[in-house]
mmCIF file of C-alpha atoms and ligand atoms in Angstrom:
data_model
loop_
_atom_site.group_PDB
_atom_site.id
_atom_site.type_symbol
_atom_site.label_atom_id
_atom_site.label_comp_id
_atom_site.label_asym_id
_atom_site.label_seq_id
_atom_site.Cartn_x
_atom_site.Cartn_y
_atom_site.Cartn_z
ATOM 1 C CA UNK A 21 99.592 16.687 169.803
ATOM 2 C CA UNK A 22 99.473 20.472 169.929
ATOM 3 C CA UNK A 23 97.887 22.295 172.845
ATOM 4 C CA UNK A 24 94.316 23.190 172.040
ATOM 5 C CA UNK A 25 93.318 26.768 171.194
ATOM 6 C CA UNK A 26 92.060 28.950 174.045
ATOM 7 C CA UNK A 27 88.680 29.886 172.640
ATOM 8 C CA UNK A 28 86.503 27.039 171.502
ATOM 9 C CA UNK A 29 82.782 26.855 170.902
ATOM 10 C CA UNK A 30 80.621 25.236 173.562
ATOM 11 C CA UNK A 31 80.067 21.896 171.795
ATOM 12 C CA UNK A 32 83.822 21.517 171.439
ATOM 13 C CA UNK A 33 84.393 22.490 175.068
ATOM 14 C CA UNK A 34 81.901 19.797 176.112
ATOM 15 C CA UNK A 35 83.841 17.170 174.184
ATOM 16 C CA UNK A 36 87.374 18.227 175.127
ATOM 17 C CA UNK A 37 87.422 19.925 178.508
ATOM 18 C CA UNK A 38 88.072 18.141 181.778
ATOM 19 C CA UNK A 39 90.057 15.195 180.525
ATOM 20 C CA UNK A 40 93.707 14.401 180.230
ATOM 21 C CA UNK A 41 94.484 11.030 178.597
ATOM 22 C CA UNK A 42 98.235 11.432 179.179
ATOM 23 C CA UNK A 43 97.695 11.366 182.943
ATOM 24 C CA UNK A 44 95.731 8.103 182.836
ATOM 25 C CA UNK A 45 97.571 5.811 180.447
ATOM 26 C CA UNK A 46 95.829 7.143 177.365
ATOM 27 C CA UNK A 47 92.246 6.435 178.421
ATOM 28 C CA UNK A 48 89.781 8.872 176.894
ATOM 29 C CA UNK A 49 87.993 9.501 180.176
ATOM 30 C CA UNK A 50 89.240 10.442 183.615
ATOM 31 C CA UNK A 51 88.557 7.415 185.847
ATOM 32 C CA UNK A 52 86.728 7.483 189.162
ATOM 33 C CA UNK A 53 89.529 8.196 191.620
ATOM 34 C CA UNK A 54 88.298 7.271 195.096
ATOM 35 C CA UNK A 55 90.432 8.367 198.012
ATOM 36 C CA UNK A 56 90.562 9.467 201.592
ATOM 37 C CA UNK A 57 94.238 9.124 202.508
ATOM 38 C CA UNK A 58 96.838 10.228 200.005
ATOM 39 C CA UNK A 59 100.379 8.974 200.721
ATOM 40 C CA UNK A 60 103.590 11.005 200.411
ATOM 41 C CA UNK A 61 107.170 9.779 199.944
ATOM 42 C CA UNK A 62 108.452 11.713 202.956
ATOM 43 C CA UNK A 63 107.369 14.199 205.589
ATOM 44 C CA UNK A 64 108.731 17.195 203.717
ATOM 45 C CA UNK A 65 106.536 16.367 200.697
ATOM 46 C CA UNK A 66 103.526 15.952 202.970
ATOM 47 C CA UNK A 67 104.171 19.295 204.663
ATOM 48 C CA UNK A 68 104.666 21.186 201.433
ATOM 49 C CA UNK A 69 101.355 19.863 200.089
ATOM 50 C CA UNK A 70 99.360 21.560 202.857
ATOM 51 C CA UNK A 71 98.823 24.789 201.012
ATOM 52 C CA UNK A 72 97.392 23.164 197.884
ATOM 53 C CA UNK A 73 93.821 22.159 198.591
ATOM 54 C CA UNK A 74 92.260 22.518 195.168
ATOM 55 C CA UNK A 75 93.401 21.212 191.838
ATOM 56 C CA UNK A 76 96.010 18.835 193.256
ATOM 57 C CA UNK A 77 95.490 15.675 195.248
ATOM 58 C CA UNK A 78 96.018 16.231 198.970
ATOM 59 C CA UNK A 79 93.236 14.559 200.952
ATOM 60 C CA UNK A 80 89.965 13.041 199.695
ATOM 61 C CA UNK A 81 87.823 15.767 201.254
ATOM 62 C CA UNK A 82 89.298 18.368 198.890
ATOM 63 C CA UNK A 83 88.489 16.239 195.859
ATOM 64 C CA UNK A 84 90.383 13.857 193.596
ATOM 65 C CA UNK A 85 91.240 14.011 189.881
ATOM 66 C CA UNK A 86 87.624 13.147 189.013
ATOM 67 C CA UNK A 87 86.338 16.271 190.765
ATOM 68 C CA UNK A 88 89.195 18.407 189.395
ATOM 69 C CA UNK A 89 88.307 17.353 185.847
ATOM 70 C CA UNK A 90 84.658 18.259 186.370
ATOM 71 C CA UNK A 91 85.625 21.610 187.902
ATOM 72 C CA UNK A 92 87.841 22.380 184.885
ATOM 73 C CA UNK A 93 85.061 21.526 182.444
ATOM 74 C CA UNK A 94 82.367 23.505 184.257
ATOM 75 C CA UNK A 95 84.616 26.568 184.717
ATOM 76 C CA UNK A 96 85.512 26.591 181.060
ATOM 77 C CA UNK A 97 81.875 26.198 180.005
ATOM 78 C CA UNK A 98 80.745 29.156 182.118
ATOM 79 C CA UNK A 99 83.794 31.307 181.360
ATOM 80 C CA UNK A 100 84.397 31.592 185.115
ATOM 81 C CA UNK A 101 87.551 31.882 187.213
ATOM 82 C CA UNK A 102 86.690 28.573 188.839
ATOM 83 C CA UNK A 103 83.988 26.261 190.121
ATOM 84 C CA UNK A 104 83.200 24.580 193.420
ATOM 85 C CA UNK A 105 81.212 21.380 193.747
ATOM 86 C CA UNK A 106 78.565 20.507 196.315
ATOM 87 C CA UNK A 107 76.717 17.294 197.171
ATOM 88 C CA UNK A 108 73.432 18.696 195.761
ATOM 89 C CA UNK A 109 72.021 21.780 194.075
ATOM 90 C CA UNK A 110 70.429 22.903 197.309
ATOM 91 C CA UNK A 111 73.754 22.506 199.127
ATOM 92 C CA UNK A 112 75.296 24.802 196.495
ATOM 93 C CA UNK A 113 72.591 27.425 197.086
ATOM 94 C CA UNK A 114 72.944 27.194 200.871
ATOM 95 C CA UNK A 115 76.749 27.188 200.663
ATOM 96 C CA UNK A 116 76.885 30.250 198.405
ATOM 97 C CA UNK A 117 74.402 32.267 200.503
ATOM 98 C CA UNK A 118 76.139 31.317 203.769
ATOM 99 C CA UNK A 119 79.480 32.387 202.320
ATOM 100 C CA UNK A 120 78.186 35.792 201.199
ATOM 101 C CA UNK A 121 75.836 36.736 204.054
ATOM 102 C CA UNK A 122 76.423 37.444 207.752
ATOM 103 C CA UNK A 123 74.161 38.369 210.685
ATOM 104 C CA UNK A 124 72.588 41.794 210.096
ATOM 105 C CA UNK A 125 72.771 41.543 206.289
ATOM 106 C CA UNK A 126 69.858 41.877 203.904
ATOM 107 C CA UNK A 127 69.162 39.684 200.868
ATOM 108 C CA UNK A 128 66.970 40.493 197.864
ATOM 109 C CA UNK A 129 65.579 37.277 196.418
ATOM 110 C CA UNK A 130 63.332 36.950 193.383
ATOM 111 C CA UNK A 131 59.811 35.815 194.304
ATOM 112 C CA UNK A 132 59.845 32.938 191.794
ATOM 113 C CA UNK A 133 62.677 30.906 193.344
ATOM 114 C CA UNK A 134 62.697 27.153 193.758
ATOM 115 C CA UNK A 135 60.647 26.419 196.898
ATOM 116 C CA UNK A 136 63.496 24.911 198.989
ATOM 117 C CA UNK A 137 65.592 28.030 198.240
ATOM 118 C CA UNK A 138 62.767 30.185 199.629
ATOM 119 C CA UNK A 139 62.540 27.967 202.710
ATOM 120 C CA UNK A 140 66.302 28.221 203.252
ATOM 121 C CA UNK A 141 66.025 32.022 203.273
ATOM 122 C CA UNK A 142 62.880 32.094 205.403
ATOM 123 C CA UNK A 143 64.116 29.585 207.981
ATOM 124 C CA UNK A 144 67.890 29.113 208.129
ATOM 125 C CA UNK A 145 68.968 32.624 207.094
ATOM 126 C CA UNK A 146 66.325 34.256 209.268
ATOM 127 C CA UNK A 147 67.596 32.305 212.282
ATOM 128 C CA UNK A 148 71.017 33.791 211.593
ATOM 129 C CA UNK A 149 69.475 37.307 211.615
ATOM 130 C CA UNK A 150 69.729 37.667 207.842
ATOM 131 C CA UNK A 151 66.634 39.336 206.458
ATOM 132 C CA UNK A 152 65.182 38.508 203.020
ATOM 133 C CA UNK A 153 62.912 40.639 200.827
ATOM 134 C CA UNK A 154 61.272 38.808 197.927
ATOM 135 C CA UNK A 155 60.872 40.881 194.770
ATOM 136 C CA UNK A 156 58.633 40.775 191.713
ATOM 137 C CA UNK A 157 60.432 38.991 188.810
ATOM 138 C CA UNK A 158 59.457 41.928 186.569
ATOM 139 C CA UNK A 159 61.331 44.458 188.776
ATOM 140 C CA UNK A 160 64.572 44.521 186.753
ATOM 141 C CA UNK A 161 66.116 48.049 186.461
ATOM 142 C CA UNK A 162 64.017 49.471 189.333
ATOM 143 C CA UNK A 163 65.524 46.964 191.749
ATOM 144 C CA UNK A 164 67.637 49.834 193.128
ATOM 145 C CA UNK A 165 64.530 51.084 194.975
ATOM 146 C CA UNK A 166 64.520 47.932 197.105
ATOM 147 C CA UNK A 167 68.148 48.124 198.168
ATOM 148 C CA UNK A 168 68.794 48.950 201.836
ATOM 149 C CA UNK A 169 72.021 50.060 203.483
ATOM 150 C CA UNK A 170 72.633 46.462 204.645
ATOM 151 C CA UNK A 171 71.734 44.735 201.351
ATOM 152 C CA UNK A 172 74.619 42.518 200.236
ATOM 153 C CA UNK A 173 73.255 40.085 197.669
ATOM 154 C CA UNK A 174 70.653 39.943 194.899
ATOM 155 C CA UNK A 175 69.543 36.412 194.111
ATOM 156 C CA UNK A 176 67.816 35.571 190.822
ATOM 157 C CA UNK A 177 66.513 32.389 189.285
ATOM 158 C CA UNK A 178 65.869 32.847 185.600
ATOM 159 C CA UNK A 179 63.445 31.603 184.482
ATOM 160 C CA UNK A 180 61.601 31.092 187.774
ATOM 161 C CA UNK A 181 60.497 27.714 189.092
ATOM 162 C CA UNK A 182 57.019 26.597 187.942
ATOM 163 C CA UNK A 183 56.075 29.931 186.293
ATOM 164 C CA UNK A 184 59.178 30.534 184.123
ATOM 165 C CA UNK A 185 59.661 34.316 184.283
ATOM 166 C CA UNK A 186 62.929 35.544 182.735
ATOM 167 C CA UNK A 187 64.715 38.317 184.620
ATOM 168 C CA UNK A 188 66.660 41.107 182.915
ATOM 169 C CA UNK A 189 70.038 40.073 184.243
ATOM 170 C CA UNK A 190 72.164 42.773 182.548
ATOM 171 C CA UNK A 191 69.885 45.480 184.035
ATOM 172 C CA UNK A 192 70.067 43.969 187.527
ATOM 173 C CA UNK A 193 73.824 43.438 187.166
ATOM 174 C CA UNK A 194 74.322 47.099 186.366
ATOM 175 C CA UNK A 195 72.565 48.111 189.590
ATOM 176 C CA UNK A 196 74.656 45.547 191.504
ATOM 177 C CA UNK A 197 77.871 47.021 190.116
ATOM 178 C CA UNK A 198 76.831 50.587 190.985
ATOM 179 C CA UNK A 199 75.822 49.645 194.526
ATOM 180 C CA UNK A 200 78.555 47.097 195.266
ATOM 181 C CA UNK A 201 76.253 44.083 195.593
ATOM 182 C CA UNK A 202 76.905 40.486 194.627
ATOM 183 C CA UNK A 203 74.597 39.029 191.981
ATOM 184 C CA UNK A 204 73.873 35.304 192.257
ATOM 185 C CA UNK A 205 71.839 33.402 189.650
ATOM 186 C CA UNK A 206 70.348 29.915 189.720
ATOM 187 C CA UNK A 207 70.856 28.768 186.131
ATOM 188 C CA UNK A 208 69.620 25.177 186.467
ATOM 189 C CA UNK A 209 66.884 25.428 183.818
ATOM 190 C CA UNK A 210 69.043 26.717 180.956
ATOM 191 C CA UNK A 211 72.404 25.191 181.986
ATOM 192 C CA UNK A 212 75.654 26.794 180.796
ATOM 193 C CA UNK A 213 74.839 25.500 177.332
ATOM 194 C CA UNK A 214 71.852 27.797 176.776
ATOM 195 C CA UNK A 215 72.771 30.673 179.089
ATOM 196 C CA UNK A 216 76.026 31.799 180.695
ATOM 197 C CA UNK A 217 75.127 34.164 183.558
ATOM 198 C CA UNK A 218 78.690 35.349 184.231
ATOM 199 C CA UNK A 219 78.818 36.752 180.684
ATOM 200 C CA UNK A 220 75.671 38.770 181.511
ATOM 201 C CA UNK A 221 77.004 40.384 184.667
ATOM 202 C CA UNK A 222 76.357 37.786 187.381
ATOM 203 C CA UNK A 223 79.133 37.197 189.923
ATOM 204 C CA UNK A 224 78.160 33.646 190.850
ATOM 205 C CA UNK A 225 76.116 31.108 188.861
ATOM 206 C CA UNK A 226 74.621 28.051 190.523
ATOM 207 C CA UNK A 227 73.364 24.882 188.875
ATOM 208 C CA UNK A 228 71.773 21.779 190.232
ATOM 209 C CA UNK A 229 73.925 19.380 188.203
ATOM 210 C CA UNK A 230 71.452 16.725 189.357
ATOM 211 C CA UNK A 231 69.220 17.927 186.515
ATOM 212 C CA UNK A 232 70.495 18.227 182.938
ATOM 213 C CA UNK A 233 74.231 17.873 183.579
ATOM 214 C CA UNK A 234 74.016 14.412 185.142
ATOM 215 C CA UNK A 235 71.035 13.979 182.843
ATOM 216 C CA UNK A 236 69.981 10.437 183.758
ATOM 217 C CA UNK A 237 68.167 10.847 187.115
ATOM 218 C CA UNK A 238 70.786 8.863 188.982
ATOM 219 C CA UNK A 239 73.019 11.236 190.966
ATOM 220 C CA UNK A 240 72.828 14.399 193.078
ATOM 221 C CA UNK A 241 75.330 17.214 192.563
ATOM 222 C CA UNK A 242 75.548 20.991 192.738
ATOM 223 C CA UNK A 243 77.986 23.497 191.273
ATOM 224 C CA UNK A 244 78.764 27.168 191.700
ATOM 225 C CA UNK A 245 80.939 28.931 189.143
ATOM 226 C CA UNK A 246 82.269 32.351 190.039
ATOM 227 C CA UNK A 247 84.493 35.213 189.189
ATOM 228 C CA UNK A 248 87.357 36.327 191.388
ATOM 229 C CA UNK A 249 87.361 37.200 194.325
ATOM 230 C CA UNK A 250 84.174 35.220 194.986
ATOM 231 C CA UNK A 251 85.639 31.948 193.809
ATOM 232 C CA UNK A 252 88.391 32.165 196.433
ATOM 233 C CA UNK A 253 85.887 32.764 199.259
ATOM 234 C CA UNK A 254 83.715 29.911 198.027
ATOM 235 C CA UNK A 255 86.683 27.530 197.964
ATOM 236 C CA UNK A 256 87.644 28.523 201.496
ATOM 237 C CA UNK A 257 84.157 28.093 202.826
ATOM 238 C CA UNK A 258 83.694 24.701 201.135
ATOM 239 C CA UNK A 259 87.061 23.537 202.490
ATOM 240 C CA UNK A 260 86.156 24.745 205.972
ATOM 241 C CA UNK A 261 82.709 23.168 206.025
ATOM 242 C CA UNK A 262 83.728 19.699 204.840
ATOM 243 C CA UNK A 263 81.258 19.643 201.946
ATOM 244 C CA UNK A 264 82.296 17.162 199.300
ATOM 245 C CA UNK A 265 80.999 15.902 195.970
ATOM 246 C CA UNK A 266 81.601 12.145 195.763
ATOM 247 C CA UNK A 267 83.985 10.957 192.990
ATOM 248 C CA UNK A 268 81.406 8.551 191.531
ATOM 249 C CA UNK A 269 78.862 11.360 191.206
ATOM 250 C CA UNK A 270 81.469 13.657 189.632
ATOM 251 C CA UNK A 271 82.188 10.927 187.119
ATOM 252 C CA UNK A 272 78.486 10.623 186.256
ATOM 253 C CA UNK A 273 78.355 14.399 185.760
ATOM 254 C CA UNK A 274 81.400 14.269 183.465
ATOM 255 C CA UNK A 275 79.752 11.507 181.468
ATOM 256 C CA UNK A 276 76.552 13.577 181.294
ATOM 257 C CA UNK A 277 78.438 16.658 180.069
ATOM 258 C CA UNK A 278 79.713 14.836 176.983
ATOM 259 C CA UNK A 279 76.156 14.560 175.614
ATOM 260 C CA UNK A 280 74.662 17.696 177.183
ATOM 261 C CA UNK A 281 74.414 19.585 173.900
ATOM 262 C CA UNK A 282 72.691 16.826 171.929
ATOM 263 C CA UNK A 283 70.336 16.038 174.781
ATOM 264 C CA UNK A 284 69.398 19.678 175.335
ATOM 265 C CA UNK A 285 68.774 20.297 171.650
ATOM 266 C CA UNK A 286 66.488 17.255 171.578
ATOM 267 C CA UNK A 287 64.692 18.305 174.777
ATOM 268 C CA UNK A 288 64.163 21.725 173.209
ATOM 269 C CA UNK A 289 62.870 20.353 169.921
ATOM 270 C CA UNK A 290 60.501 17.886 171.589
ATOM 271 C CA UNK A 291 59.283 20.513 174.061
ATOM 272 C CA UNK A 292 58.614 22.847 171.161
ATOM 273 C CA UNK A 293 56.348 20.300 169.448
ATOM 274 C CA UNK A 294 54.496 19.379 172.629
ATOM 275 C CA UNK A 295 54.137 22.996 173.842
ATOM 276 C CA UNK A 296 52.742 24.183 170.493
ATOM 277 C CA UNK A 297 50.282 21.307 170.412
ATOM 278 C CA UNK A 298 49.165 22.126 173.972
ATOM 279 C CA UNK A 299 48.557 25.826 173.187
ATOM 280 C CA UNK A 300 45.866 24.705 170.699
ATOM 281 C CA UNK A 301 44.053 22.454 173.159
ATOM 282 C CA UNK A 302 40.663 23.726 174.457
ATOM 283 C CA UNK A 303 41.419 22.566 178.011
ATOM 284 C CA UNK A 304 44.706 24.505 178.109
ATOM 285 C CA UNK A 305 44.603 28.172 179.040
ATOM 286 C CA UNK A 306 48.267 28.866 178.431
ATOM 287 C CA UNK A 307 51.708 27.287 178.189
ATOM 288 C CA UNK A 308 54.446 28.955 180.232
ATOM 289 C CA UNK A 309 57.587 28.486 178.147
ATOM 290 C CA UNK A 310 59.613 31.563 177.173
ATOM 291 C CA UNK A 311 60.492 30.129 173.760
ATOM 292 C CA UNK A 312 56.869 30.619 172.640
ATOM 293 C CA UNK A 313 56.392 33.923 170.795
ATOM 294 C CA UNK A 314 53.310 34.882 172.783
ATOM 295 C CA UNK A 315 54.969 34.378 176.163
ATOM 296 C CA UNK A 316 55.383 37.691 178.056
ATOM 297 C CA UNK A 317 59.056 36.881 178.631
ATOM 298 C CA UNK A 318 59.842 35.816 175.079
ATOM 299 C CA UNK A 319 61.719 39.001 174.104
ATOM 300 C CA UNK A 320 64.075 38.853 177.097
ATOM 301 C CA UNK A 321 64.643 35.135 176.569
ATOM 302 C CA UNK A 322 65.418 35.670 172.911
ATOM 303 C CA UNK A 323 67.842 38.484 173.661
ATOM 304 C CA UNK A 324 69.920 36.559 176.241
ATOM 305 C CA UNK A 325 69.410 32.805 175.875
ATOM 306 C CA UNK A 326 70.750 30.483 173.185
ATOM 307 C CA UNK A 327 67.932 28.001 173.688
ATOM 308 C CA UNK A 328 65.170 26.704 175.945
ATOM 309 C CA UNK A 329 65.252 23.483 177.883
ATOM 310 C CA UNK A 330 62.350 21.052 178.035
ATOM 311 C CA UNK A 331 60.653 22.039 181.300
ATOM 312 C CA UNK A 332 57.559 24.240 181.206
ATOM 313 C CA UNK A 333 54.263 25.004 182.902
ATOM 314 C CA UNK A 334 50.791 24.308 181.559
ATOM 315 C CA UNK A 335 47.965 26.392 182.951
ATOM 316 C CA UNK A 336 44.683 24.566 182.528
ATOM 317 C CA UNK A 337 41.112 25.787 182.357
ATOM 318 C CA UNK A 338 39.494 25.573 185.756
ATOM 319 C CA UNK A 339 39.460 21.867 186.364
ATOM 320 C CA UNK A 340 39.709 21.956 190.149
ATOM 321 C CA UNK A 341 42.172 19.873 192.127
ATOM 322 C CA UNK A 342 40.278 16.654 191.352
ATOM 323 C CA UNK A 343 40.620 17.337 187.608
ATOM 324 C CA UNK A 344 44.391 17.811 187.971
ATOM 325 C CA UNK A 345 44.666 14.531 189.903
ATOM 326 C CA UNK A 346 42.722 12.733 187.169
ATOM 327 C CA UNK A 347 44.951 14.213 184.460
ATOM 328 C CA UNK A 348 48.220 13.350 186.195
ATOM 329 C CA UNK A 349 47.124 9.825 187.061
ATOM 330 C CA UNK A 350 45.876 9.120 183.512
ATOM 331 C CA UNK A 351 49.231 9.910 181.879
ATOM 332 C CA UNK A 352 51.131 6.773 180.901
ATOM 333 C CA UNK A 353 54.460 8.100 179.620
ATOM 334 C CA UNK A 354 55.009 10.895 182.148
ATOM 335 C CA UNK A 355 56.499 9.778 185.454
ATOM 336 C CA UNK A 356 55.195 11.355 188.650
ATOM 337 C CA UNK A 357 58.100 12.536 190.768
ATOM 338 C CA UNK A 358 60.348 15.376 191.928
ATOM 339 C CA UNK A 359 63.257 16.818 189.984
ATOM 340 C CA UNK A 360 63.818 16.747 186.197
ATOM 341 C CA UNK A 361 66.631 16.886 183.661
ATOM 342 C CA UNK A 362 66.791 13.155 182.954
ATOM 343 C CA UNK A 363 65.991 11.566 179.602
ATOM 344 C CA UNK A 364 62.444 10.707 180.676
ATOM 345 C CA UNK A 365 59.271 12.796 180.704
ATOM 346 C CA UNK A 366 57.788 13.854 184.031
ATOM 347 C CA UNK A 367 54.668 15.553 185.350
ATOM 348 C CA UNK A 368 53.713 17.170 188.653
ATOM 349 C CA UNK A 369 51.026 19.607 189.750
ATOM 350 C CA UNK A 370 52.746 22.990 190.337
ATOM 351 C CA UNK A 371 52.883 24.138 193.926
ATOM 352 C CA UNK A 372 53.321 27.880 193.419
ATOM 353 C CA UNK A 373 54.282 29.918 196.499
ATOM 354 C CA UNK A 374 54.548 33.706 195.970
ATOM 355 C CA UNK A 375 54.684 36.390 198.652
ATOM 356 C CA UNK A 376 55.757 39.574 196.802
ATOM 357 C CA UNK A 377 53.296 39.422 193.919
ATOM 358 C CA UNK A 378 50.501 37.026 192.924
ATOM 359 C CA UNK A 379 51.618 34.289 190.515
ATOM 360 C CA UNK A 380 51.096 35.023 186.810
ATOM 361 C CA UNK A 381 48.962 31.885 186.641
ATOM 362 C CA UNK A 382 45.293 32.084 187.620
ATOM 363 C CA UNK A 383 44.245 28.508 187.046
ATOM 364 C CA UNK A 384 45.593 25.155 188.110
ATOM 365 C CA UNK A 385 48.995 24.476 186.617
ATOM 366 C CA UNK A 386 51.103 21.420 185.966
ATOM 367 C CA UNK A 387 54.799 21.231 185.247
ATOM 368 C CA UNK A 388 56.004 19.016 182.451
ATOM 369 C CA UNK A 389 59.515 17.880 181.699
ATOM 370 C CA UNK A 390 59.613 16.776 178.081
ATOM 371 C CA UNK A 391 62.059 13.922 177.723
ATOM 372 C CA UNK A 392 63.747 12.240 174.809
ATOM 373 C CA UNK A 393 60.785 10.029 173.862
ATOM 374 C CA UNK A 394 59.192 10.534 170.442
ATOM 375 C CA UNK A 395 57.107 13.712 170.880
ATOM 376 C CA UNK A 396 54.251 12.173 168.863
ATOM 377 C CA UNK A 397 53.841 9.535 171.576
ATOM 378 C CA UNK A 398 53.952 12.199 174.278
ATOM 379 C CA UNK A 399 51.291 14.232 172.476
ATOM 380 C CA UNK A 400 49.047 11.181 172.080
ATOM 381 C CA UNK A 401 49.421 10.448 175.781
ATOM 382 C CA UNK A 402 48.575 14.044 176.734
ATOM 383 C CA UNK A 403 45.610 13.977 174.368
ATOM 384 C CA UNK A 404 44.047 10.885 175.946
ATOM 385 C CA UNK A 405 44.684 12.214 179.458
ATOM 386 C CA UNK A 406 43.214 15.657 178.672
ATOM 387 C CA UNK A 407 40.198 14.003 177.047
ATOM 388 C CA UNK A 408 39.489 12.188 180.279
ATOM 389 C CA UNK A 409 39.804 15.318 182.409
ATOM 390 C CA UNK A 410 36.476 16.864 183.428
ATOM 391 C CA UNK A 411 36.091 20.670 183.127
ATOM 392 C CA UNK A 412 34.332 22.612 185.860
ATOM 393 C CA UNK A 413 31.227 24.199 184.310
ATOM 394 C CA UNK A 414 31.290 27.883 183.460
ATOM 395 C CA UNK A 415 35.004 28.006 182.714
ATOM 396 C CA UNK A 416 36.201 29.250 179.365
ATOM 397 C CA UNK A 417 39.504 29.308 177.646
ATOM 398 C CA UNK A 418 41.028 32.771 177.112
ATOM 399 C CA UNK A 419 40.369 34.239 173.696
HETATM 400 C C1 PLP B 19 66.253 20.966 191.579
HETATM 401 C C2 PLP B 19 66.617 22.376 191.725
HETATM 402 C C3 PLP B 19 67.511 22.793 192.713
HETATM 403 C C4 PLP B 19 68.041 21.859 193.763
HETATM 404 O O1 PLP B 19 68.855 20.877 193.248
HETATM 405 P P1 PLP B 19 69.095 19.470 193.984
HETATM 406 O O2 PLP B 19 70.263 18.929 193.262
HETATM 407 O O3 PLP B 19 67.834 18.700 193.847
HETATM 408 O O4 PLP B 19 69.394 19.790 195.428
HETATM 409 C C5 PLP B 19 67.865 24.117 192.740
HETATM 410 N N1 PLP B 19 67.357 25.007 191.863
HETATM 411 C C6 PLP B 19 66.495 24.638 190.906
HETATM 412 C C7 PLP B 19 65.980 25.674 189.966
HETATM 413 C C8 PLP B 19 66.080 23.321 190.809
HETATM 414 O O5 PLP B 19 65.208 22.975 189.870
#
């Protein structure tokens, strides 16, 4: 068999990257290689292996072939110089920020970040004398005005958690380049399949692989892909801190990757049907999904993203917290629980915390993950649940 060409399209990369049948007796998939100790034929071989911590088997804490395969696949997908794995998405966020920031440094973080990311900055980083300023997701090219002499990192999450604002990454990246800052982006919502942050000027892209990459709600995993020299510092800091992604979880992520494109296209198509149906409903004020033409962030999304995943917000007419509880509890096909990215639909009331600017939502909001079920069944379920939801008197839907 000939070596494969260097530049392949993403669907082909998903099918072919991160596996090497020749190494494993011809099996299509890399097996789960579990290891702590790795044995050497003699002391000289053991000693000469010390330098090679990544990409070759040395000791279980630095990963086995299962992790190496996943790293290869994720690096190729993102067009990065490498990837490092973490035991969860939050561990990836914490690991990246701890690697880049030191006491006395300043961090600019978008106001719409995932709540545990905000808490990490407000608690753990603050304790280490690292100051964080949260910025309006619409700041974009004027972000330069917020930069201080000790600012080291700009952290984006595009679109933002619960309210789904897209940031103008190329504009922010340009400012970062001019001012020598590192740009980090949480790309969990889009995944590398719909958006590749490093191609739009980011230095480091983070994903909670727990979500769409694993794709079946049964493993926790985080990944950071990066350009040089950041990838080298990330590898060193992961090696020094003892963080490890378990081989079984890496294997589940590799399995998830093989179907990522078909799953995401289905999530997108189903979400499109459900979101458009919801926008017509009298008890819905607005659907927050950048793929909808009337969304404020639609133009930016369309310019930079190849697609939209199936997680969005639904702002309701003023139903009060009791109305939201009734709605959520009446749904039959939407599970109530944290996280998303599996094949199944989910619902949760949105807990929106903003400190830089008020949230773009005025009314009570829920977050839906649209799964792989038939969207007609999901719509029927939403219809019956919305029908049973009382509206506070005096509230009107926007014209
Ligand atoms: C879920 C999530 C994380 C954290 O990932 P875990 O794997 O649950 O730790 C980080 N960022 C975003 C945007 C998320 O949705």
